[in-house]
Coordinates of C-alpha atoms and ligand atoms in Angstrom, one line a residue:
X1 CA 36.8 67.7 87.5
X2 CA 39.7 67.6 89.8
X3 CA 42.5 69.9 90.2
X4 CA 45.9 69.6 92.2
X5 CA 46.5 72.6 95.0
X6 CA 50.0 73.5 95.5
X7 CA 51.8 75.6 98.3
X8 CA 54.9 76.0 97.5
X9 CA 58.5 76.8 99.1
X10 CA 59.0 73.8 100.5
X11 CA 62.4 71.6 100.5
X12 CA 61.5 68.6 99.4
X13 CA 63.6 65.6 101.2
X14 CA 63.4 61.7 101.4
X15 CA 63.2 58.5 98.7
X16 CA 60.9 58.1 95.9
X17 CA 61.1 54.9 94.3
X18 CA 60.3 55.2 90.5
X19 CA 57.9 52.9 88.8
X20 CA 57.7 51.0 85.6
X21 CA 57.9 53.1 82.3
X22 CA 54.5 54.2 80.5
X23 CA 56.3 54.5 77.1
X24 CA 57.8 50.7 77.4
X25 CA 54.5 49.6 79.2
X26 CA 52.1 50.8 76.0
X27 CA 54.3 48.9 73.4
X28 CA 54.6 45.6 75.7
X29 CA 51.1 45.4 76.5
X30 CA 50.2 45.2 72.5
X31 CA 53.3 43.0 71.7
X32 CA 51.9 40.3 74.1
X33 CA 48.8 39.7 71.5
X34 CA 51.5 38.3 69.5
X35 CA 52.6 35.6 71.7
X36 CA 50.6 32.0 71.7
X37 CA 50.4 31.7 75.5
X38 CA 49.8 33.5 78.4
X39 CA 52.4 36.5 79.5
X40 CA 53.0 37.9 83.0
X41 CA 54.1 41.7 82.9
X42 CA 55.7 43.2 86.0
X43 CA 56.4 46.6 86.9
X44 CA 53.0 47.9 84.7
X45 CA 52.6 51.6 86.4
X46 CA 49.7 51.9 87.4
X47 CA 48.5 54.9 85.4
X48 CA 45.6 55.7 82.7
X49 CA 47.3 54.9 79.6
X50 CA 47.6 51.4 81.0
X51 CA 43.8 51.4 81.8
X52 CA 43.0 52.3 78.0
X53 CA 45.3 49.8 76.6
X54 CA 44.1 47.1 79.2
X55 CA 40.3 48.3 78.0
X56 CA 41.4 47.4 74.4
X57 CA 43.0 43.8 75.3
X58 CA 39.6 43.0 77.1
X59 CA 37.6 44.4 74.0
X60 CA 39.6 42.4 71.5
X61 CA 38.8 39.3 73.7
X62 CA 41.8 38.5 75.9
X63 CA 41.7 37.4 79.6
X64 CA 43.4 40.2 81.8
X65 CA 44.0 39.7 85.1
X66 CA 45.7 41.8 87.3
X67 CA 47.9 39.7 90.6
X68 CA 49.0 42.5 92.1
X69 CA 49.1 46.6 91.9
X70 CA 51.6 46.4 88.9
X71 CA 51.5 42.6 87.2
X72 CA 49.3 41.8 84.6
X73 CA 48.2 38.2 83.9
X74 CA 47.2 38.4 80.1
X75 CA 45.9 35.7 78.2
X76 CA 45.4 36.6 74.0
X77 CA 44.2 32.8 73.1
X78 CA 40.8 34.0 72.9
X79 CA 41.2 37.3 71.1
X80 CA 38.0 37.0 67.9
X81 CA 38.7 40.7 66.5
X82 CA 41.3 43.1 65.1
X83 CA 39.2 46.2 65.3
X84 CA 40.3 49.0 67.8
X85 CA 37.3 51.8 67.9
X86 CA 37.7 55.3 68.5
X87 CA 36.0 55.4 71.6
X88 CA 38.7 53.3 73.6
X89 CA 41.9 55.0 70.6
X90 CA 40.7 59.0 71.3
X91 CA 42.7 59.6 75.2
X92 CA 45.8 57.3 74.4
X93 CA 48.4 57.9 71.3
X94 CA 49.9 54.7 71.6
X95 CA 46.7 52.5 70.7
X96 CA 48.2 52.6 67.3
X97 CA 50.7 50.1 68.1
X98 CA 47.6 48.0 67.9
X99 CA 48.2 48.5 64.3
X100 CA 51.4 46.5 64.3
X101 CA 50.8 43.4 66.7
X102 CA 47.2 43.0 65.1
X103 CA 49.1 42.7 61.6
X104 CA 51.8 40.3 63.0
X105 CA 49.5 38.3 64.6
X106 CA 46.3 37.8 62.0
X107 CA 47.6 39.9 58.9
X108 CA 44.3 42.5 59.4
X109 CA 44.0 45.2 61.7
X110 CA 41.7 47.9 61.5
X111 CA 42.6 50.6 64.4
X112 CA 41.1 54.1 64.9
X113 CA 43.5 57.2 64.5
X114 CA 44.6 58.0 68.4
X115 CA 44.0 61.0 70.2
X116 CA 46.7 61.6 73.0
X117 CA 48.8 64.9 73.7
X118 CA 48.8 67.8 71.0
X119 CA 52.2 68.7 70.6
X120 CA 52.2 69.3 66.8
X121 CA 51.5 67.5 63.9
X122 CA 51.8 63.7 64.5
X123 CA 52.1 62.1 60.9
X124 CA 52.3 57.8 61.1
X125 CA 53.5 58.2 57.1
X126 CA 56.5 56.5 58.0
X127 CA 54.5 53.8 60.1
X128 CA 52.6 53.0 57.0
X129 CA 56.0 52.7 54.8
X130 CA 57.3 50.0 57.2
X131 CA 54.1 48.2 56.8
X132 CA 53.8 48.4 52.7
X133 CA 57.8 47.1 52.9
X134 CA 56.6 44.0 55.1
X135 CA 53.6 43.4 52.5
X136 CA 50.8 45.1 53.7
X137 CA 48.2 47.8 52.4
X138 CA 46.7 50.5 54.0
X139 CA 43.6 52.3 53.7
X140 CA 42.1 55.0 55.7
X141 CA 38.2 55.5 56.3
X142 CA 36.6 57.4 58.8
X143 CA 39.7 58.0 61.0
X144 CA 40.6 54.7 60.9
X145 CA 43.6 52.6 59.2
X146 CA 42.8 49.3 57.8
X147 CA 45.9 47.0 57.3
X148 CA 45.6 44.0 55.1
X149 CA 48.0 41.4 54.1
X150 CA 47.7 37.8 52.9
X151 CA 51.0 37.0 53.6
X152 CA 53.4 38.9 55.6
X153 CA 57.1 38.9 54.9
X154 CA 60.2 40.4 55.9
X155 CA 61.6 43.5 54.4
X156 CA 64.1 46.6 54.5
X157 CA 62.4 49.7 56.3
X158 CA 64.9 52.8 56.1
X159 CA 63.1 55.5 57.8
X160 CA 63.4 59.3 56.9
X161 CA 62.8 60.4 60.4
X162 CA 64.0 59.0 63.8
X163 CA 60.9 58.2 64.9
X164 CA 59.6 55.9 68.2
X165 CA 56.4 54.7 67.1
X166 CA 57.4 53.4 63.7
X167 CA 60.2 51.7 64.8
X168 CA 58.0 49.9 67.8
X169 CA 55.5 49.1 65.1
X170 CA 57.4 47.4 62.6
X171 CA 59.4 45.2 65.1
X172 CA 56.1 44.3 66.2
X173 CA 54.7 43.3 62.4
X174 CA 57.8 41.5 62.1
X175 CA 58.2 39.2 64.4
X176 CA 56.4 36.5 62.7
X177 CA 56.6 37.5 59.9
X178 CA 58.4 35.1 57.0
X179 CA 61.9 35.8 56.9
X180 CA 64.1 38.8 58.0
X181 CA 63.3 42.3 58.3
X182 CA 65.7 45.1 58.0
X183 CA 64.9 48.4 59.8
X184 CA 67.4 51.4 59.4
X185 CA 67.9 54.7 60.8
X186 CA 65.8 53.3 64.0
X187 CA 64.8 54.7 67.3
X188 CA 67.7 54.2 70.1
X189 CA 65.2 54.8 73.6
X190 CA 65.4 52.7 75.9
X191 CA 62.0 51.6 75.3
X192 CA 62.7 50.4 72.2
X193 CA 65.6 48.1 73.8
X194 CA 62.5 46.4 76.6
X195 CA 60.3 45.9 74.2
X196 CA 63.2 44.3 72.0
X197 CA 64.4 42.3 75.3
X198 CA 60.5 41.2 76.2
X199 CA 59.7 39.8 72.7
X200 CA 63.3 37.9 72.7
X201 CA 62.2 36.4 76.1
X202 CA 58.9 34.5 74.5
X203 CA 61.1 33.6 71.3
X204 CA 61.9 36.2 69.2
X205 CA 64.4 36.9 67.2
X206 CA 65.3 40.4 67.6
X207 CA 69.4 41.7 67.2
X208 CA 70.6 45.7 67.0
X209 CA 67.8 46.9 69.6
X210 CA 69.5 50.4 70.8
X211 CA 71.7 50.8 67.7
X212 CA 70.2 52.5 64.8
X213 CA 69.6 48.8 62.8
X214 CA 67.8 46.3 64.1
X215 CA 67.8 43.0 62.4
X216 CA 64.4 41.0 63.3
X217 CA 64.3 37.0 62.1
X218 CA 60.5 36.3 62.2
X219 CA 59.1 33.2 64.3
X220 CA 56.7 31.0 63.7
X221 CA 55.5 30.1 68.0
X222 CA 55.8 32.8 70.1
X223 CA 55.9 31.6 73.9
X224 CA 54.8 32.7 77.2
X225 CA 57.0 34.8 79.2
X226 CA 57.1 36.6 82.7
X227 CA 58.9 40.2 82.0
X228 CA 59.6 43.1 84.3
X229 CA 59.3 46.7 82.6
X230 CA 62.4 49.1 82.7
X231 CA 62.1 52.0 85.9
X232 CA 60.3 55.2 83.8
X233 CA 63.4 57.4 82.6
X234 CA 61.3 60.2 82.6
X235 CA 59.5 60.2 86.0
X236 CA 62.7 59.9 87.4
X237 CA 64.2 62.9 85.6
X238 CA 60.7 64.5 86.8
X239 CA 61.6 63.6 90.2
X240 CA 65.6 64.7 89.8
X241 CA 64.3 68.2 88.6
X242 CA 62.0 68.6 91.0
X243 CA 64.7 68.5 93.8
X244 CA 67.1 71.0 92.3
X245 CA 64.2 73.3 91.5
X246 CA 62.9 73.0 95.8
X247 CA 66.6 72.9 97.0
X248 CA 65.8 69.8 98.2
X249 CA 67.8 66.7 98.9
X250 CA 66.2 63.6 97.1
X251 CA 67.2 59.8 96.9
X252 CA 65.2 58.5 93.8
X253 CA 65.7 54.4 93.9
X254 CA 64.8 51.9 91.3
X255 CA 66.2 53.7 88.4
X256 CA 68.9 52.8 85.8
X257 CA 71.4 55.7 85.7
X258 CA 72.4 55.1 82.6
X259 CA 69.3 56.1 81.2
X260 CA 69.7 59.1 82.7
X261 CA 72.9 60.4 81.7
X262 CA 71.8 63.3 79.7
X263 CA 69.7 64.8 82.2
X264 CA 72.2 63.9 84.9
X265 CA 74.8 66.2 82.4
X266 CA 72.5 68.9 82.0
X267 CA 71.3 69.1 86.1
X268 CA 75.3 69.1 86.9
X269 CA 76.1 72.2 84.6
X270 CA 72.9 74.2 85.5
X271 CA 74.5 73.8 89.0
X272 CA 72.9 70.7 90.9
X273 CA 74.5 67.8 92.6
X274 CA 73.5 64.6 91.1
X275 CA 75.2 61.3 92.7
X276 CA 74.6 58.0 91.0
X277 CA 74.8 54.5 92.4
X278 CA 73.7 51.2 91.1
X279 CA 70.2 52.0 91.1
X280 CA 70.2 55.1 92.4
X281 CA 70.3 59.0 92.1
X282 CA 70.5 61.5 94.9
X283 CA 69.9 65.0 93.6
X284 CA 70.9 68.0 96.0
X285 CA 69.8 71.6 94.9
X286 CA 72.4 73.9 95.9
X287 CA 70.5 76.9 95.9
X288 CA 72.2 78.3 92.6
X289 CA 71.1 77.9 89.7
X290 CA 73.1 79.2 86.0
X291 CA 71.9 79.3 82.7
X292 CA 72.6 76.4 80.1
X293 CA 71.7 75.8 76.5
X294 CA 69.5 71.9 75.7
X295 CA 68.7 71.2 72.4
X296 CA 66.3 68.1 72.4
X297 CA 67.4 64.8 70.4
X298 CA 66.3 61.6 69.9
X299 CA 67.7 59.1 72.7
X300 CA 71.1 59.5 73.6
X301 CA 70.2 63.3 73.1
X302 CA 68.4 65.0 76.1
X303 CA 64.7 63.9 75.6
X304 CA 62.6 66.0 74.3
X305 CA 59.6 65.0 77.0
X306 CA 61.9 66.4 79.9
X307 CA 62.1 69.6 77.8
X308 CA 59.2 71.5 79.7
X309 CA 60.4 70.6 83.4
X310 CA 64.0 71.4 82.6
X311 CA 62.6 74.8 80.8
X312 CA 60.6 75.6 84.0
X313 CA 63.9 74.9 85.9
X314 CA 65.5 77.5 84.3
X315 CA 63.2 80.2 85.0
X316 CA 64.8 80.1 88.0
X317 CA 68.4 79.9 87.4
X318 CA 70.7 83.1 86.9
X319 CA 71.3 84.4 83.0
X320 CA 69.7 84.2 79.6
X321 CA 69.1 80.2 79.2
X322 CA 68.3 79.0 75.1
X323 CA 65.8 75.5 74.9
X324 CA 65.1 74.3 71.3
X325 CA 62.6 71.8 70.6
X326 CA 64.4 69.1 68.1
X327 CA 61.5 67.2 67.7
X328 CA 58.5 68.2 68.0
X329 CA 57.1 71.7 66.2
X330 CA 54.4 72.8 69.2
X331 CA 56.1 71.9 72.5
X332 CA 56.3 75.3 74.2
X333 CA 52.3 75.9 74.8
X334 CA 52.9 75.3 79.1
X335 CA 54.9 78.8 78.3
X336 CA 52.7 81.3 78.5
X337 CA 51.0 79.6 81.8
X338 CA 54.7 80.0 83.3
X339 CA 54.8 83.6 82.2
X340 CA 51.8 84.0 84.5
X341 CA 53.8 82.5 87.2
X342 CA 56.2 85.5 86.5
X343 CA 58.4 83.7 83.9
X344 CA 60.3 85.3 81.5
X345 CA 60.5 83.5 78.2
X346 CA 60.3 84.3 74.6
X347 CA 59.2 81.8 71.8
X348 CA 60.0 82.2 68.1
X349 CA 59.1 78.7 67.1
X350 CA 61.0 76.1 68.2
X351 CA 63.1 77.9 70.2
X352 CA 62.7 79.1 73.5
X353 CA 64.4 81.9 75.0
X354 CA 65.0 81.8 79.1
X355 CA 65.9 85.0 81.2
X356 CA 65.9 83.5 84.9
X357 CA 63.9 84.8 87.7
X358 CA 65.0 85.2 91.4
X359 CA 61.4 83.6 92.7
X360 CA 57.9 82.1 90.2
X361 CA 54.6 83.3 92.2
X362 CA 51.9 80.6 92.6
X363 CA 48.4 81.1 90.6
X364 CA 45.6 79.4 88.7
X365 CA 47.3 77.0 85.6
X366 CA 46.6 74.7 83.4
X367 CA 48.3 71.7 82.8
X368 CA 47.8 71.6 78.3
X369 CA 49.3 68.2 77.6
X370 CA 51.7 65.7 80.1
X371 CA 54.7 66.6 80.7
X372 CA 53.8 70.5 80.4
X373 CA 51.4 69.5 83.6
X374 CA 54.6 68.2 84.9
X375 CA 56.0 71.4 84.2
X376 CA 53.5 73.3 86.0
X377 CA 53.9 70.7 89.3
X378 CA 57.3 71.7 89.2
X379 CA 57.3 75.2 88.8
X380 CA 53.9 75.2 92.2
X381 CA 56.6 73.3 94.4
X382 CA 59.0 76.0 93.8
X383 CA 56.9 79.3 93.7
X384 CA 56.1 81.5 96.6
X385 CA 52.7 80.9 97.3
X386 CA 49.9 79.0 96.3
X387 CA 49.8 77.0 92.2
X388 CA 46.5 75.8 91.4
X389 CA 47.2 73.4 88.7
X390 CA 43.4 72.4 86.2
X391 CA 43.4 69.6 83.6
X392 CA 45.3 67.3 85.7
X393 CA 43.5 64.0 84.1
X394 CA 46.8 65.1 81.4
X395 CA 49.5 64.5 84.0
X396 CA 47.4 61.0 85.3
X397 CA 47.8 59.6 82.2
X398 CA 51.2 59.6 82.6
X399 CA 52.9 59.5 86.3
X400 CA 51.7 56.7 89.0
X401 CA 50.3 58.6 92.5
X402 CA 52.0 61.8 92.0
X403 CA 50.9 63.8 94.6
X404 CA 51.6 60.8 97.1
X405 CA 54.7 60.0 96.4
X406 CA 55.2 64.2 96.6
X407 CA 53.7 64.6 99.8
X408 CA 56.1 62.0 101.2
X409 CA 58.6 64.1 99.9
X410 CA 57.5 66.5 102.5
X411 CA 55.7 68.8 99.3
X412 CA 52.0 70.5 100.5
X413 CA 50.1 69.2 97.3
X414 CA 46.4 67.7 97.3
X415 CA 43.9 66.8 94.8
X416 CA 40.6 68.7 95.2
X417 CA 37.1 68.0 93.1
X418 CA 36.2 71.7 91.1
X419 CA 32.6 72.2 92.0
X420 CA 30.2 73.1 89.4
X421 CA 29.9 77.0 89.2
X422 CA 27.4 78.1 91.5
X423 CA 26.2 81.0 89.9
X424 CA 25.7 78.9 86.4
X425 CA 23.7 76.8 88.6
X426 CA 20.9 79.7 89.4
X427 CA 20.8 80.2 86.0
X428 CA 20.2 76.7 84.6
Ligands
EPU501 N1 57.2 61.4 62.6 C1 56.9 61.5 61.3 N2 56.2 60.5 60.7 C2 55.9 59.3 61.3 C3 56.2 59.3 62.7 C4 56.8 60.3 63.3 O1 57.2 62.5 60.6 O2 55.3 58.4 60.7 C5 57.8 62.6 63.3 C6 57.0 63.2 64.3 O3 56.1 64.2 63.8 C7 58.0 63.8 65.3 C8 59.2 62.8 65.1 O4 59.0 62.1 64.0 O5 58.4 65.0 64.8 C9 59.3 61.8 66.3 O6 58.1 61.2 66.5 P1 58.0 59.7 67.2 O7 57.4 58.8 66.3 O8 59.4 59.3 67.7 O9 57.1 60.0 68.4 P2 56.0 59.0 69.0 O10 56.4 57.6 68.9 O11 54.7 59.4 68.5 C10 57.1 58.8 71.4 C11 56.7 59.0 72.8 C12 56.5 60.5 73.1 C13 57.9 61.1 72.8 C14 58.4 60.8 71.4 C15 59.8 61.3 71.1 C16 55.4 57.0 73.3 C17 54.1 56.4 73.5 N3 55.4 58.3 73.0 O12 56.1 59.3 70.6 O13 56.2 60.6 74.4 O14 57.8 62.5 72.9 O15 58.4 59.4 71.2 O16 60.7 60.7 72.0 O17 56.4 56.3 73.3 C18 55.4 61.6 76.3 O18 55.6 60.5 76.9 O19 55.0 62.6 76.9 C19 55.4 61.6 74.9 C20 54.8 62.5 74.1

């Protein structure tokens, strides 16, 4: 077991450049079973969710090849199965977009129910709808969904929720399927748009990506491509938060501004100076930071996986700050490790309640799911003292050499091994 140690108080200064996006990344890296030849992705980060997903390419039978740090070579002429087992589903949520490119591709898949970050109830009812509209049934047996169709076809998906998953699930079933497929009420991220924009580049047919209907003409040939993920929206907002809570001055490079817009909104009213250029953000803490209310929203709301690193910013700033979770119903867990940072926050369900603090003091934490280990990085690089942060195989599965690109930001931050307890050991 490893653990990151933090002293904090420093000013953080410099460039980080961003890498690709993890939640684009796990939906491209299924979608390319779908094509008929072999497909070069650039800009993979190099993190564990793409390790699991890579493990379940090689154990379905394609050729994986990696040319650099972040390309993948990835044949799928040779994949023989369209069963994903629980062993290589439990540590990564998005395995069940193996559901959806398995079905498009051979009309069966038969994918274990994924593990990933507990941040509520995580339902895949409206996964399934989209599915039985295209023509396919669904069984469930042992934790894992079967899919079955004999002949896949388009149809009209309306969902009842705003939800990711679905949404890059049923683009991927329908790509070849026969005829046009419909989905309403869709997901907006930007993630949604690069997976829309890689599967037009080997010949799909693919309109509305990033409004809320997306039209999808199924294919017959899908061909081989050589795509380059989106920068990681929410590394980079990571990154922007982490200056203003350090007072630091930070140039983050390789981004798409854009995408950023909301946080960019919410930094500038809390009281941070955020410049953008063409693909670009400096970030300047000024040293004063006010209350704000965020409300998390699907995309172009503020996102709700920046919600713990913006709430941990605001522990800091002056006044009574509100945070309410819009999507998910258990996103607040991190909280009571920042209380014994000496936060002061309140939580009556989805809503948070934020009374800032002059200084956090460093102590033992735990990171409980991603972006709350984000959280807890953020809130060590601005305490007095010294964070040790436990669980941190959370926070790998999701952001590409951390604690290097930190420490070039002049932050004190190593990774240390957590020896077995030696007193336990007498005793055994
Ligand atoms: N929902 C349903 N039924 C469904 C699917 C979703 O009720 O069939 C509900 C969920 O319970 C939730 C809401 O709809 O309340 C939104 O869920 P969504 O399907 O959009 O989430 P997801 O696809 O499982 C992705 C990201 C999450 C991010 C959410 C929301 C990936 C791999 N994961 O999850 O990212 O929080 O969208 O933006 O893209 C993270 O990166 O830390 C992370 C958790």
């Amino acid at each position: 077991m490893e653990k990151y140690v933090i002293e904090g108080g420093h000013r953080l200064q410099g460039e980080v450049v961003i890498s690709g996006a993890k939640n684009a990344a796990v939906a491209i890296l299924p979608a390319v079973i779908l094509s008929d030849e072999p497909c070069t992705i650039e800009n993979v980060p190099n993190i564990s969710d793409i390790d699991c997903a890579i493990k379940i390419l090689l154990r379905l039978g394609a050729e994986v090849r990696m040319i650099n740090r972040s390309t993948l070579y990835i044949d799928p002429r040779k994949i023989h199965s369209h069963t994903v087992e629980y062993d290589l589903t439990k540590n990564m949520r998005a395995s069940y977009y193996f559901l959806g490119s398995l079905l498009g591709k051979v009309g069966r898949a038969d994918v274990s129910l994924p593990g990933g970050c507990d941040l509520g109830s995580r339902p895949i009812d409206q996964h399934l709808k989209g599915f039985a509209s295209l023509g396919a049934t669904d069984t469930m047996e042992g934790g894992m969904v079967h899919l079955t169709t004999d002949h896949l076809t388009g149809g009209r998906v309306y969902f009842d929720v705003v939800t990711v998953g679905a949404t890059v699930n049923i683009m991927l079933a329908a790509c070849k399927a026969d005829g046009m497929t419909i989905i309403e009420n869709a997901a907006k991220e930007p993630h949604i748009v690069d997976l829309a924009n890689f599967l037009n580049s080997m010949g799909a047919d693919i309109m509305g990506a990033g409004t809320d209907v997306i039209k999808i003409r199924g294919v017959q040939y899908l061909h081989g491509t050589q795509y380059s993920i989106i920068p990681d929206q929410i590394e980079a907002g990571t990154f922007m938060v982490i200056a203003a809570a350090t007072e630091g001055d930070v140039l983050i490079r390789g981004v798409i501004p854009k995408h950023l817009e909301s946080i960019t909104v919410k930094l500038q009213k809390i009281g941070v100076s955020v410049e953008e250029y063409d693909d670009s953000v400096r970030v300047r803490g000024t040293g004063h930071l006010q209350k704000t209310s965020i409300k998390t929203m699907p995309h172009p709301g503020f996102p709700t996986d920046m919600q713990p690193q913006i709430s941990t910013l605001l522990t800091m700033a002056e006044g009574t700050s509100i945070v309410t979770e819009g999507i998910w119903d258990n996103r607040f867990k991190y909280v009571d490790e920042l209380r014994r940072m000496g936060a002061d926050i309140s939580v009556d369900g989805k809503v948070a309640v934020i009374q800032g603090v002059d200084r956090l003091k460093g102590a033992p934490v735990k990171a409980s799911d991603l972006r709350a280990g984000a959280a807890m990085i953020i809130a060590g690089l601005a305490a007095e003292g010294i964070t040790e942060i436990e669980n941190i195989h959370y926070i790998e599965r999701g952001y590409e050499d951390i604690e290097k690109k930190l420490r070039a930001l002049g932050a004190n931050i190593k990774k240390v091994g957590i020896p077995e307890d030696g007193l336990l050991k007498q005793v055994r």
